[in-house]
Amino acid sequence: ETGVTQTPRHLVMGMTNKKSLKCEQHLGHNAMYWYKQSAKKPLELMFVYSLEERVENNSVPSRFSPECPNSSHLFLHLHTLQPEDSALYLCASSQVPTGASYNEQFFGPGTRLTVL
Amino acid sequence: GENVEQHPSTLSVQEGDSAVIKCTYSDSASNYFPWYKQELGKGPQLIIDIRSNVGEKKDQRIAVTLNKTAKHFSLHITETQPEDSAVYFCAAYSGGGADGLTFGKGTHLIIQP
């Protein structure tokens, strides 16, 4: 496997279910991200992990719970979601920016989530 | 915080013609501007980027220009081909760490045969 992988690619769940999205990066990066992509909206940054520590929450509802056990893996745990949470969830990774530099983010293919 | 505006939301051009997508940003401290291409069923892929110390960058049929004074940057695609059909996102990085990248809403580019 190369790059950033995400599983599952598609997920349908009821509002009372609990599920988890998984992301794995094979690029040796030390920062990982969760984004939400809804139709006709900008990419919404949900969570950032830099050196395995969460650095940004962006007021995401508590029904989304991230986990980063190591620099290569990132999870998004889902519970009691709402239909408006249906979207494409994208994972990305990068090197942690240092000083005035910035290294590009590499995205996975996303998980298409439908909440019934 | 940073605000990135992107226009147009949809762009249809004839195959072989040029396409231009424009973005403006609000934070004068932004210093890195990547462009991403997202094909159907895939995640965004970086296609070109530019840093604030450069005014223009080219890579084959793709070029990006940056006007720091006006705080806008543009993506230019020449000799468009069917495989250029996709959604394109601009972004601006305003520093401050790993969370400093702000995306535009995207442009759906349609190449007409």
CSV table of N, CA, C and O in Angstrom, one decimal, chain A residues 56-94:
chain,number,residue,atom,x,y,z
A,56,GLU,N,-6.3,20.8,17.1
A,56,GLU,CA,-7.4,21.6,16.6
A,56,GLU,C,-8.7,20.8,16.7
A,56,GLU,O,-8.7,19.7,16.3
A,57,ASN,N,-9.7,21.4,17.2
A,57,ASN,CA,-11.0,20.7,17.3
A,57,ASN,C,-12.1,21.3,16.4
A,57,ASN,O,-12.9,20.6,15.9
A,58,ASN,N,-12.0,22.6,16.2
A,58,ASN,CA,-12.9,23.4,15.4
A,58,ASN,C,-14.4,23.2,15.7
A,58,ASN,O,-15.2,23.1,14.9
A,59,SER,N,-14.6,23.0,17.0
A,59,SER,CA,-16.0,22.9,17.5
A,59,SER,C,-16.8,21.8,16.9
A,59,SER,O,-18.0,22.0,16.6
A,60,VAL,N,-16.2,20.7,16.6
A,60,VAL,CA,-16.9,19.6,16.1
A,60,VAL,C,-17.8,18.9,17.1
A,60,VAL,O,-17.4,18.8,18.3
A,61,PRO,N,-19.1,18.5,16.8
A,61,PRO,CA,-19.9,17.9,17.8
A,61,PRO,C,-19.3,16.6,18.4
A,61,PRO,O,-18.5,15.9,17.8
A,62,SER,N,-19.6,16.4,19.7
A,62,SER,CA,-19.0,15.3,20.4
A,62,SER,C,-19.4,13.9,19.9
A,62,SER,O,-18.8,12.9,20.3
A,63,ARG,N,-20.4,13.8,19.0
A,63,ARG,CA,-20.7,12.5,18.4
A,63,ARG,C,-19.6,12.0,17.4
A,63,ARG,O,-19.6,10.9,16.9
A,64,PHE,N,-18.6,12.9,17.1
A,64,PHE,CA,-17.4,12.6,16.4
A,64,PHE,C,-16.3,12.5,17.3
A,64,PHE,O,-16.0,13.5,18.0
A,65,SER,N,-15.6,11.4,17.4
A,65,SER,CA,-14.5,11.3,18.4
A,65,SER,C,-13.2,10.7,17.6
A,65,SER,O,-13.2,9.6,17.2
A,66,PRO,N,-12.2,11.5,17.5
A,66,PRO,CA,-11.0,11.0,16.8
A,66,PRO,C,-10.0,10.3,17.8
A,66,PRO,O,-10.1,10.4,19.0
A,67,GLU,N,-9.2,9.5,17.1
A,67,GLU,CA,-8.2,8.7,17.9
A,67,GLU,C,-7.0,8.6,17.0
A,67,GLU,O,-7.1,8.2,15.8
A,68,CYS,N,-5.8,8.9,17.6
A,68,CYS,CA,-4.6,8.7,16.8
A,68,CYS,C,-3.6,7.9,17.6
A,68,CYS,O,-2.8,8.5,18.4
A,69,PRO,N,-3.6,6.6,17.5
A,69,PRO,CA,-2.7,5.7,18.3
A,69,PRO,C,-1.2,5.9,18.0
A,69,PRO,O,-0.4,5.6,18.8
A,70,ASN,N,-0.9,6.2,16.7
A,70,ASN,CA,0.5,6.4,16.3
A,70,ASN,C,0.5,7.3,15.1
A,70,ASN,O,-0.6,7.7,14.6
A,71,SER,N,1.7,7.7,14.6
A,71,SER,CA,1.7,8.7,13.6
A,71,SER,C,1.2,8.1,12.2
A,71,SER,O,1.0,8.9,11.3
A,72,SER,N,1.0,6.8,12.1
A,72,SER,CA,0.6,6.3,10.8
A,72,SER,C,-0.9,6.0,10.8
A,72,SER,O,-1.5,5.7,9.7
A,73,HIS,N,-1.6,6.0,11.9
A,73,HIS,CA,-3.0,5.6,11.9
A,73,HIS,C,-3.9,6.7,12.6
A,73,HIS,O,-3.5,7.3,13.6
A,74,LEU,N,-5.1,6.8,12.0
A,74,LEU,CA,-6.0,7.8,12.5
A,74,LEU,C,-7.4,7.2,12.4
A,74,LEU,O,-7.7,6.6,11.4
A,75,PHE,N,-8.2,7.3,13.5
A,75,PHE,CA,-9.6,6.8,13.5
A,75,PHE,C,-10.5,8.0,13.7
A,75,PHE,O,-10.2,9.0,14.3
A,76,LEU,N,-11.8,7.8,13.2
A,76,LEU,CA,-12.8,8.7,13.6
A,76,LEU,C,-14.0,7.8,14.0
A,76,LEU,O,-14.6,7.1,13.2
A,77,HIS,N,-14.3,7.9,15.3
A,77,HIS,CA,-15.4,7.1,15.9
A,77,HIS,C,-16.7,7.9,15.9
A,77,HIS,O,-16.7,9.1,16.2
A,78,LEU,N,-17.7,7.2,15.4
A,78,LEU,CA,-19.0,7.8,15.1
A,78,LEU,C,-20.1,7.2,16.0
A,78,LEU,O,-20.1,6.0,16.1
A,79,HIS,N,-20.9,8.0,16.6
A,79,HIS,CA,-22.0,7.5,17.4
A,79,HIS,C,-23.2,8.5,17.5
A,79,HIS,O,-22.9,9.7,17.6
A,80,THR,N,-24.4,8.0,17.4
A,80,THR,CA,-25.6,8.8,17.4
A,80,THR,C,-25.5,9.9,16.4
A,80,THR,O,-25.7,11.1,16.8
A,81,LEU,N,-25.2,9.6,15.1
A,81,LEU,CA,-25.1,10.6,14.1
A,81,LEU,C,-26.4,11.1,13.7
A,81,LEU,O,-27.5,10.4,13.9
A,82,GLN,N,-26.5,12.2,13.0
A,82,GLN,CA,-27.7,12.8,12.4
A,82,GLN,C,-27.6,12.7,10.9
A,82,GLN,O,-26.5,12.6,10.3
A,83,PRO,N,-28.7,12.8,10.2
A,83,PRO,CA,-28.7,12.7,8.7
A,83,PRO,C,-27.9,13.8,8.1
A,83,PRO,O,-27.2,13.5,7.1
A,84,GLU,N,-27.8,15.0,8.7
A,84,GLU,CA,-26.9,16.0,8.2
A,84,GLU,C,-25.4,15.7,8.3
A,84,GLU,O,-24.6,16.5,7.7
A,85,ASP,N,-25.1,14.7,9.0
A,85,ASP,CA,-23.7,14.3,9.0
A,85,ASP,C,-23.3,13.5,7.8
A,85,ASP,O,-22.1,13.1,7.6
A,86,SER,N,-24.2,13.1,6.9
A,86,SER,CA,-23.9,12.4,5.7
A,86,SER,C,-23.0,13.3,4.8
A,86,SER,O,-23.3,14.5,4.6
A,87,ALA,N,-21.9,12.7,4.4
A,87,ALA,CA,-20.9,13.5,3.7
A,87,ALA,C,-19.7,12.6,3.3
A,87,ALA,O,-19.7,11.4,3.6
A,88,LEU,N,-18.8,13.1,2.6
A,88,LEU,CA,-17.5,12.4,2.3
A,88,LEU,C,-16.5,12.8,3.4
A,88,LEU,O,-16.3,14.0,3.6
A,89,TYR,N,-15.9,11.9,4.1
A,89,TYR,CA,-15.0,12.2,5.1
A,89,TYR,C,-13.6,11.8,4.6
A,89,TYR,O,-13.3,10.7,4.2
A,90,LEU,N,-12.8,12.8,4.6
A,90,LEU,CA,-11.4,12.7,4.0
A,90,LEU,C,-10.4,12.8,5.1
A,90,LEU,O,-10.4,13.6,6.0
A,91,CYS,N,-9.4,11.9,4.9
A,91,CYS,CA,-8.2,11.9,5.8
A,91,CYS,C,-7.1,12.4,5.0
A,91,CYS,O,-7.0,12.2,3.7
A,92,ALA,N,-6.2,13.1,5.6
A,92,ALA,CA,-5.0,13.7,4.9
A,92,ALA,C,-3.8,13.6,5.9
A,92,ALA,O,-3.9,13.4,7.1
A,93,SER,N,-2.6,13.6,5.3
A,93,SER,CA,-1.4,13.6,6.1
A,93,SER,C,-0.4,14.6,5.5
A,93,SER,O,-0.4,15.0,4.4
A,94,SER,N,0.6,15.0,6.4
A,94,SER,CA,1.6,15.9,5.9
A,94,SER,C,2.8,15.9,6.9
A,94,SER,O,2.6,15.3,8.0
